[in-house]
Coordinates of C-alpha atoms in Angstrom, one line a residue:
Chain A
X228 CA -27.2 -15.3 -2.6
X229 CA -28.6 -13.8 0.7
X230 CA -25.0 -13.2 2.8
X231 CA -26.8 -12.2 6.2
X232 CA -30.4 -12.8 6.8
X233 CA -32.6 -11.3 9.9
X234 CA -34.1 -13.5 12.4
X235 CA -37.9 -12.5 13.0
X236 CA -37.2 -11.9 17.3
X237 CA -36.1 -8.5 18.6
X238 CA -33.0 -8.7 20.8
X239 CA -35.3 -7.5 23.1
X240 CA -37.1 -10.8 22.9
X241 CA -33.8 -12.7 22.4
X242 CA -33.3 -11.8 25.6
X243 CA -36.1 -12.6 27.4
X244 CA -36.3 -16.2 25.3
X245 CA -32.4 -17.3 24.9
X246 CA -30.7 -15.3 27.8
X247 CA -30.5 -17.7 31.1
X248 CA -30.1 -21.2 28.3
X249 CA -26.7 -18.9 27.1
X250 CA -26.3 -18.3 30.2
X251 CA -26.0 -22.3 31.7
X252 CA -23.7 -22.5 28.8
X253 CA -21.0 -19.9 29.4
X254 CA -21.2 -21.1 32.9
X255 CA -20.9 -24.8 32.2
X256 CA -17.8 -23.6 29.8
X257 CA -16.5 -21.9 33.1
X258 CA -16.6 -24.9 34.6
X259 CA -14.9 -27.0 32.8
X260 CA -12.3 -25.2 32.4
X261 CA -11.7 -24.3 36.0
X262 CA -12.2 -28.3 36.5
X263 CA -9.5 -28.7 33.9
X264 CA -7.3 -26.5 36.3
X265 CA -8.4 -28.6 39.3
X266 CA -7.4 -31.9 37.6
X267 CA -5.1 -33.9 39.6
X268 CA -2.7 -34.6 37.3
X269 CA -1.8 -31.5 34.7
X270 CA -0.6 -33.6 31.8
X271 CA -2.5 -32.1 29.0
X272 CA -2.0 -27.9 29.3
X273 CA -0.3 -28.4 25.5
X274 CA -3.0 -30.6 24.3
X275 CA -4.3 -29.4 20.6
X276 CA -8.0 -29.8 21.3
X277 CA -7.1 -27.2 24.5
X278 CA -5.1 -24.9 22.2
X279 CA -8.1 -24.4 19.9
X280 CA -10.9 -24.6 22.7
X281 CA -9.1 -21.6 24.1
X282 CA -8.5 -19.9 20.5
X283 CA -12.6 -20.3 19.9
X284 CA -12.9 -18.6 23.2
X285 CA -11.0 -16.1 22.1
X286 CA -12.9 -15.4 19.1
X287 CA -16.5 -16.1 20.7
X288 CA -15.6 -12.5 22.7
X289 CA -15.1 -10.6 18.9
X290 CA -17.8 -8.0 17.8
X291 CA -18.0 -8.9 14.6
X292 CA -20.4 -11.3 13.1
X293 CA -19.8 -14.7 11.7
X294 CA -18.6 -15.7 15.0
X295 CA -19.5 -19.3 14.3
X296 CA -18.2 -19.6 11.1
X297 CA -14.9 -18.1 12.5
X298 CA -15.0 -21.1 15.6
X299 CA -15.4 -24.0 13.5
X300 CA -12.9 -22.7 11.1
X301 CA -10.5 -22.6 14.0
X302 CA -11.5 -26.3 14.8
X303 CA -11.4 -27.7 11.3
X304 CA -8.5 -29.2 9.8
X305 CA -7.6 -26.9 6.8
X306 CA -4.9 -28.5 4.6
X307 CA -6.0 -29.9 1.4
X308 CA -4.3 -33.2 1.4
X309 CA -5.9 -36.7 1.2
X310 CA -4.8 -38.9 4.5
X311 CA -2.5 -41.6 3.2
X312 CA -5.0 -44.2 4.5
X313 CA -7.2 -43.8 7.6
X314 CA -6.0 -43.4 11.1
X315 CA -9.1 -44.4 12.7
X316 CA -12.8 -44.0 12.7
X317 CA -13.6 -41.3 14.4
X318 CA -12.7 -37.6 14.7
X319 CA -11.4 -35.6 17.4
X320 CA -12.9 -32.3 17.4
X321 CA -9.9 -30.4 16.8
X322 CA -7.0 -30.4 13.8
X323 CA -3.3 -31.6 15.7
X324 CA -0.8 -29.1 14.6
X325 CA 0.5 -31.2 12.0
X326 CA -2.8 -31.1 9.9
X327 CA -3.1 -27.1 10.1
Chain B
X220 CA -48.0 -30.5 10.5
X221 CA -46.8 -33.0 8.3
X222 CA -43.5 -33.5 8.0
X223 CA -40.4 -35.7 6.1
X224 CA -37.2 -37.0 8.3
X225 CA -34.9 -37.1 4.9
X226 CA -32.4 -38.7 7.5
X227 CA -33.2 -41.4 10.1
X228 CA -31.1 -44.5 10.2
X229 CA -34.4 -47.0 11.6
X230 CA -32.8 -49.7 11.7
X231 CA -31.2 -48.8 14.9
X232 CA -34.4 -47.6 16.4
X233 CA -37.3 -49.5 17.8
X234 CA -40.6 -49.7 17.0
X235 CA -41.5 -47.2 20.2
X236 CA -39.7 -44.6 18.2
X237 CA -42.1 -45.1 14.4
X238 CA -45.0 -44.8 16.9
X239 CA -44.1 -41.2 18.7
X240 CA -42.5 -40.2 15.2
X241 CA -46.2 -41.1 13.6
X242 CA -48.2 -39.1 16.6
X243 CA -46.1 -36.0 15.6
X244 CA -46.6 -35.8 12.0
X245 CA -44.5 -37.8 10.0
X246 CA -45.6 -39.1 6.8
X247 CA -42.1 -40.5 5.6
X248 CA -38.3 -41.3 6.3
X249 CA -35.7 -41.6 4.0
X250 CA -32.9 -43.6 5.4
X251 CA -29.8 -44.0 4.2
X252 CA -27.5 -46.7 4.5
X253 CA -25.3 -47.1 7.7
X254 CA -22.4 -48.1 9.2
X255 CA -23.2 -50.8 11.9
X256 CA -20.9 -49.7 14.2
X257 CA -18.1 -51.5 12.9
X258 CA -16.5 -52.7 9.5
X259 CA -18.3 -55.5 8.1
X260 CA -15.7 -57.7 6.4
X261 CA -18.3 -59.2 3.4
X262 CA -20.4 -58.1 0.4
X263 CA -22.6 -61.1 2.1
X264 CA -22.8 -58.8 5.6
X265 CA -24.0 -55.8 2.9
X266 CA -26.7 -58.4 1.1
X267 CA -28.5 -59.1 4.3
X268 CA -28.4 -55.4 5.1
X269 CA -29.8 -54.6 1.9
X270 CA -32.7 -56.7 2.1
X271 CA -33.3 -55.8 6.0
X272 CA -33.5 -52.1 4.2
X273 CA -36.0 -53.0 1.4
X274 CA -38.1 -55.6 3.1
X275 CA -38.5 -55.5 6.6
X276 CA -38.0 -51.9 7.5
X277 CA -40.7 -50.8 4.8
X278 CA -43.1 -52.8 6.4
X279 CA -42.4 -52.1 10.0
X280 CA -42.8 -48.0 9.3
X281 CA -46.3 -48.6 7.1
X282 CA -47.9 -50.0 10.8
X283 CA -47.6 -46.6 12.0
X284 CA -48.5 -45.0 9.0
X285 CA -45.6 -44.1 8.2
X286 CA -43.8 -44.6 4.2
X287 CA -40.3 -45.8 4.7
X288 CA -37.6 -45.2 2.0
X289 CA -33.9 -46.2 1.2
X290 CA -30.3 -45.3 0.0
X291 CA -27.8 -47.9 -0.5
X292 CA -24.4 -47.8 -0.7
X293 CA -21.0 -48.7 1.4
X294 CA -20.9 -46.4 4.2
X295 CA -18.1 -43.9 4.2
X296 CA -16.8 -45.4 7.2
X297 CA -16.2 -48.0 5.1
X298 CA -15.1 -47.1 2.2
X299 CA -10.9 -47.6 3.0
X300 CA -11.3 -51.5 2.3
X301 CA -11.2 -51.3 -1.9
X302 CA -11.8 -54.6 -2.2
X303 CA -14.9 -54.7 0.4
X304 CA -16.2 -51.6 -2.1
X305 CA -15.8 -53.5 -5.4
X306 CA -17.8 -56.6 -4.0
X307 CA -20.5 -54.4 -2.3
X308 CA -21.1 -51.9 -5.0
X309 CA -21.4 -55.4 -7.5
X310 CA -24.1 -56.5 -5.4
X311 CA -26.1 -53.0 -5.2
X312 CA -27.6 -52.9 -8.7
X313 CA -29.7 -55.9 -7.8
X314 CA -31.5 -53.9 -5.1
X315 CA -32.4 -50.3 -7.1
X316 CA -35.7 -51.8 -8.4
X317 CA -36.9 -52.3 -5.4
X318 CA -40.4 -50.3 -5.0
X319 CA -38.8 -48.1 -2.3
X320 CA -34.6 -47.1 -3.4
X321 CA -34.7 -43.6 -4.2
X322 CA -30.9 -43.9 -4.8
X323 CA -27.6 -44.1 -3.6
X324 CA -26.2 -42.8 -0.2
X325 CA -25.1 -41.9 2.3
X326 CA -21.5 -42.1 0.4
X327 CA -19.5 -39.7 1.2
X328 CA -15.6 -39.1 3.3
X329 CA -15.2 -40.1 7.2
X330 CA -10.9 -39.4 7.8
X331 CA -10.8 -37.8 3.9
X332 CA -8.3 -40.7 2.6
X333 CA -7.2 -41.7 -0.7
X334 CA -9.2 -45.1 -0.8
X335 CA -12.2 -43.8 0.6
X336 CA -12.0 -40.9 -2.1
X337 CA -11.7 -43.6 -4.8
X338 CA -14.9 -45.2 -3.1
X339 CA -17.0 -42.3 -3.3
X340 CA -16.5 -42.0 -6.7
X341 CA -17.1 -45.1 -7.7
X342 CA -20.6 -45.5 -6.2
X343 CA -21.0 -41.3 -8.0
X344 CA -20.1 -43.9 -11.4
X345 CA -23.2 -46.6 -10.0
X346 CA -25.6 -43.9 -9.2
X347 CA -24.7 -42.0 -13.1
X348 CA -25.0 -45.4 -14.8
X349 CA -28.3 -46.5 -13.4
X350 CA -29.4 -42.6 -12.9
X351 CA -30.0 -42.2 -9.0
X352 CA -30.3 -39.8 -6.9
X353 CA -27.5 -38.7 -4.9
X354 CA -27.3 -38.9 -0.8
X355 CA -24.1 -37.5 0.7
X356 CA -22.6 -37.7 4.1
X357 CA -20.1 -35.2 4.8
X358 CA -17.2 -35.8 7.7
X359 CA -18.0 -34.5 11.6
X360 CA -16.0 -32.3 13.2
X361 CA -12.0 -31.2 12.3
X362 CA -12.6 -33.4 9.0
X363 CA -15.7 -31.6 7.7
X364 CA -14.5 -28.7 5.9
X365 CA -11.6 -30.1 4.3
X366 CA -14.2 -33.3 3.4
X367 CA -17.1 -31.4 2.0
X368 CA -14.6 -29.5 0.1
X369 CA -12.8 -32.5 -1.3
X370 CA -16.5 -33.8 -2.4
X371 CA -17.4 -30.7 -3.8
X372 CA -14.4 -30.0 -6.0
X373 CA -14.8 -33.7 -7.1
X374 CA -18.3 -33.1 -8.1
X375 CA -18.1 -29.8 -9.8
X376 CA -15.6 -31.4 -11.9
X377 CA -17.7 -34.0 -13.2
X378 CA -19.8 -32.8 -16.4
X379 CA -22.6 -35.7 -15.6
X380 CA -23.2 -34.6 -12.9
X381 CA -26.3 -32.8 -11.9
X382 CA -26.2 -30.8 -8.6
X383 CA -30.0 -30.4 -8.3
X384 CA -30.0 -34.5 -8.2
X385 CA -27.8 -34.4 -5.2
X386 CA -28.4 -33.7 -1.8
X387 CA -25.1 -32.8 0.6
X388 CA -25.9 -33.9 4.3
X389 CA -24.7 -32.7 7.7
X390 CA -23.1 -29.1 6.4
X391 CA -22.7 -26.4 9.0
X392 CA -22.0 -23.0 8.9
X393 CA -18.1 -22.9 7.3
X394 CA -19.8 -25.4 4.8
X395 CA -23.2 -24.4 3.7
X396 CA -22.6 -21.6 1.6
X397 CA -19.8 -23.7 -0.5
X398 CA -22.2 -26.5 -1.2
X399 CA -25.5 -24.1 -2.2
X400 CA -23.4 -21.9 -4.5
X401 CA -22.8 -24.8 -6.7
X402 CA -26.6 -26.0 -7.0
X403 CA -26.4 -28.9 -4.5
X404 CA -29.1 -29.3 -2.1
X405 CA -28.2 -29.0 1.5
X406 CA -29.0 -31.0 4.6
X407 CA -29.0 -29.8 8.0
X408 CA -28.9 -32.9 10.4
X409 CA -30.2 -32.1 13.9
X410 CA -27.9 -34.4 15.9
X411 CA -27.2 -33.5 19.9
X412 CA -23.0 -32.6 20.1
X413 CA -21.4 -33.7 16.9
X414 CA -23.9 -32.2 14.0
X415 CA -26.0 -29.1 14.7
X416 CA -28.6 -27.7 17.4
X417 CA -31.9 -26.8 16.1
X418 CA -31.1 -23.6 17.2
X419 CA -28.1 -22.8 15.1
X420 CA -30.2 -24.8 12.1
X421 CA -33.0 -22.4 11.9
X422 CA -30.1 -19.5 12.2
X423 CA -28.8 -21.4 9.0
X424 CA -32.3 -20.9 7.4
X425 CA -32.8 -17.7 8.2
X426 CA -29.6 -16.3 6.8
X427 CA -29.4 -18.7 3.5
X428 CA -32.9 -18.6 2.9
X429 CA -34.5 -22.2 2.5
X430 CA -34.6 -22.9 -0.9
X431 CA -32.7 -26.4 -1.4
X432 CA -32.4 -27.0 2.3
X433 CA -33.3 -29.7 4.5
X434 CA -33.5 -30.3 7.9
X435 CA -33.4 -33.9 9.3
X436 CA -32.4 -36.2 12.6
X437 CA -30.0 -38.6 11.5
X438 CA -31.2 -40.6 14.6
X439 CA -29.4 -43.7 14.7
X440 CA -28.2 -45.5 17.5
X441 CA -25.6 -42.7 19.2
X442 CA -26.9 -40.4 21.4
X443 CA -29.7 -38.8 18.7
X444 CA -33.3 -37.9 18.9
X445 CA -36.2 -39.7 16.5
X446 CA -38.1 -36.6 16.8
X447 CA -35.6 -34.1 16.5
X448 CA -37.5 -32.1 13.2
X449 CA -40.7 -31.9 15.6
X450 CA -38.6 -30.3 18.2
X451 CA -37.1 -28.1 15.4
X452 CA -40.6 -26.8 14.5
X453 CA -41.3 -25.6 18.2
X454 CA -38.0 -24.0 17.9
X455 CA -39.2 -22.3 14.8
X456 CA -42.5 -21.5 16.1
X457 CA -41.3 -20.0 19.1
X458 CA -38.8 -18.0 17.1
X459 CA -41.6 -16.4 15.5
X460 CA -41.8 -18.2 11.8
X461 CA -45.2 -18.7 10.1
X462 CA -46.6 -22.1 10.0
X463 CA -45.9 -21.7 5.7
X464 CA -42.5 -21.1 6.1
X465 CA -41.9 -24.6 8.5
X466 CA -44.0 -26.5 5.8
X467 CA -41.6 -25.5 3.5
X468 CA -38.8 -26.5 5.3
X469 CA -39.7 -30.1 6.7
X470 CA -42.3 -31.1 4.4
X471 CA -42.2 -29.2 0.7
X472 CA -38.5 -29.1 0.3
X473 CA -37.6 -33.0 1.0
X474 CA -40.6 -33.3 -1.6
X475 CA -39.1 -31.4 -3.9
X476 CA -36.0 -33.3 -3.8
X477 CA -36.9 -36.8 -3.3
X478 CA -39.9 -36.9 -6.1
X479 CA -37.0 -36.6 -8.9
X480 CA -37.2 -40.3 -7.9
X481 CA -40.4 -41.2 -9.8
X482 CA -41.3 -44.1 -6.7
X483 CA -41.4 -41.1 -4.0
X484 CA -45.2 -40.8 -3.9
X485 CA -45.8 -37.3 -1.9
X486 CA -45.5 -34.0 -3.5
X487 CA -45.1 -30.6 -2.0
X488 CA -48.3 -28.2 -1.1
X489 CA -48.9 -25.0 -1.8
X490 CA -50.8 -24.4 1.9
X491 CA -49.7 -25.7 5.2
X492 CA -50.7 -29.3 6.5
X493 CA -53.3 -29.6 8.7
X494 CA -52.1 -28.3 11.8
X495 CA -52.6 -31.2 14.3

C-alpha cells in the first residue's frame, strides 16, 4: 500500500492557493485562545479538551510529516475497553484522562 | 459530471435540496438509516421509518431525476436499548425486498459500549443471513479510533465475512489505513467540524490512492452541506486532478460498490461523464 502519496500543486502554488485560508485559521486559533485568557471567570485552565488542544498545538509546530495523524491521535481516546453502558450521546472532542 | 452521494440522510432535507443536488450532477443517493435525533422507544417508531425510507423518499428524489436508495438498520445511537434492537432487527427482514434496500447500515458504535457492540453484531448476523451489503458508521471524534478499531477486529474475526461487501464510513487519517489494509471499502464523509474538510479528503486520496474509497456528504439535519461532493470536485479541480481521476472518485467507485447489490442499476464508466 502507497504510505505517502504526492499532491499534483507545487508548494509554490500551495502557497499562492492555500496561504491566507491557513492563515485566517492560525489566526482564528490565536484568538481563541487569547479570548480563553480574557474570560472572566478562569475556571477551566485544567480542562482535558484544553490539555490536548494545547498538546495538538504542540505537535502541529513538528517537522515531521503525519502531522494530522499525530493530532487526532492525541485527541482520540486510546484504551481498548468497551464502556460499561453509554454515558451519553455525543462525544466531546477530546479523551478525559481516565480514558487515556 | 455525474456523480453518487453514497451518504445523504434525505429525510432531513427538503425538497429545495434534491433540486440543487440534481442541477449539479447527481444521478443517485444512498441513504442510510438515521437516528432522529433522539431514541425512539418502539419497533413501531422504526416501521414507519422504514416505509418513509422505501416509499416516500424514492419517489420524492425520482422528481428531480434523481434514484434514491436505502440501508436499514437500528442506528448506532441506538443500539444500547437490547430490547429496542431485538424488536427492530425482527421487523427489518420484511423491508429487504423492497425494489430499492441495497442492505444494512449505517450500524456501527457511537460511545463504544458493551450493548451497542452486541447490536452491531447482531444486525452483521441479519445482513449474513439474508446476504446484504454492509454500511458502517464509525464514532466521531475521541471515540473514533478506539470504535473503528473495535469494528474492525470484530470483523476480521468473522470467517463469513467479506470485506469487499462492506463499506466503513466516516474514517480519517489515524483510521483509514487500518480499515483498507483489511479489504474494507472506505468512506470519507465531507461533514463541516466533526467529519472531514474536503480539503484534508482529497489529501486522503492522494496519499492512499482511490481504490475502494468513497467520498460522500452525510448531510442530515446538523449543520451539513447537500452538495458537499460538488464542492469536493472544485476542490479537486482546483488542486489540479484530471476530470478521470474525480469520475473515479464520486461516480465509478460508489458504482463499484453498490452494484454488488443486483437492484443498484448504474455501473461505472470507463471515460468521464459529460462535463456539464
Amino acid at each position: 500500500m502507497q504510505i505517502e502519496g504526492s499532491c499534483p500543486r507545487s508548494q509554490r502554488e500551495l502557497i499562492e492557493l492555500e496561504f491566507i485560508e491557513h492563515r485566517t485559521k492560525i489566526l482564528d486559533i490565536a484568538a481563541f485562545l487569547d479570548r480563553f485568557d480574557r474570560s472572566v471567570e478562569h475556571n477551566a485552565n485544567d480542562d482535558f479538551r484544553i490539555k490536548a488542544f494545547r498538546e495538538a498545538l504542540k505537535a502541529l509546530n513538528s517537522d515531521e510529516f503525519g502531522r494530522v495523524e499525530c493530532i487526532q491521535m492525541l485527541l482520540s481516546d486510546v484504551s481498548s475497553e468497551l464502556r460499561a453502558e453509554r454515558d451519553g450521546q455525543s462525544a466531546y472532542g477530546a479523551a478525559k484522562e481516565s480514558e487515556q | 459530471m455525474n456523480y453518487i452521494d453514497l451518504h445523504a440522510h434525505m429525510v432531513s432535507r427538503t425538497t429545495d435540496d434534491y433540486h440543487a443536488m440534481a442541477l449539479t450532477g447527481c444521478v443517485a443517493v444512498t441513504e442510510p438509516a438515521f437516528w432522529a435525533g433522539y431514541d425512539r422507544v418502539s419497533a413501531s417508531a422504526f416501521a414507519d421509518y422504514f416505509k418513509h425510507l422505501t416509499e416516500f423518499e424514492p419517489q420524492r428524489a425520482a422528481k428531480y431525476g434523481i434514484q434514491h436508495y436505502t440501508w436499514l438498520c437500528l442506528n448506532p445511537k441506538e443500539g444500547e436499548d437490547r430490547e429496542l434492537a431485538r424488536e427492530v432487527l425482527a421487523i427489518i427482514p420484511q423491508f429487504l425486498d423492497q425494489p430499492t434496500v441495497l442492505g444494512i447500515g449505517e450500524i456501527g458504535l457511537n460511545r463504544v459500549t458493551r450493548n451497542e457492540l452486541a447490536t452491531f453484531i447482531d444486525h452483521v448476523e441479519l445482513a449474513l443471513e439474508h446476504n446484504q451489503l454492509i454500511h458502517i458508521h464509525t464514532p466521531h471524534l475521541e471515540d473514533k479510533y478506539k470504535g473503528t478499531k473495535a469494528i474492525v477486529e470484530t470483523l476480521a474475526s468473522n470467517s463469513r465475512i467479506d470485506p469487499s461487501r462492506v463499506m466503513v464510513d466516516h474514517v480519517e487519517e489515524h483510521t483509514i489505513r487500518m480499515v483498507l489494509e483489511h479489504g474494507f471499502w472506505a468512506g470519507l464523509t465531507l461533514y463541516p467540524m466533526t467529519k472531514v474538510s474536503p480539503g484534508r479528503a482529497i489529501d486522503m486520496l492522494e496519499i492512499y490512492g482511490t481504490e475502494r474509497l468513497c467520498v460522500a456528504s452525510a448531510c442530515d439535519w446538523g449543520p451539513s452541506q447537500p452538495l458537499a461532493i460538488p464542492n469536493c470536485m472544485f476542490e479537486m479541480r482546483r488542486r489540479g486532478h484530471s476530470n478521470q481521476w474525480i469520475h473515479e472518485v464520486v461516480y465509478n467507485n460508489p458504482c463499484r460498490f453498490l452494484s454488488q447489490c443486483p437492484k443498484f442499476k448504474f455501473a461505472s464508466l470507463e471515460q468521464p461523464a459529460l462535463v456539464r
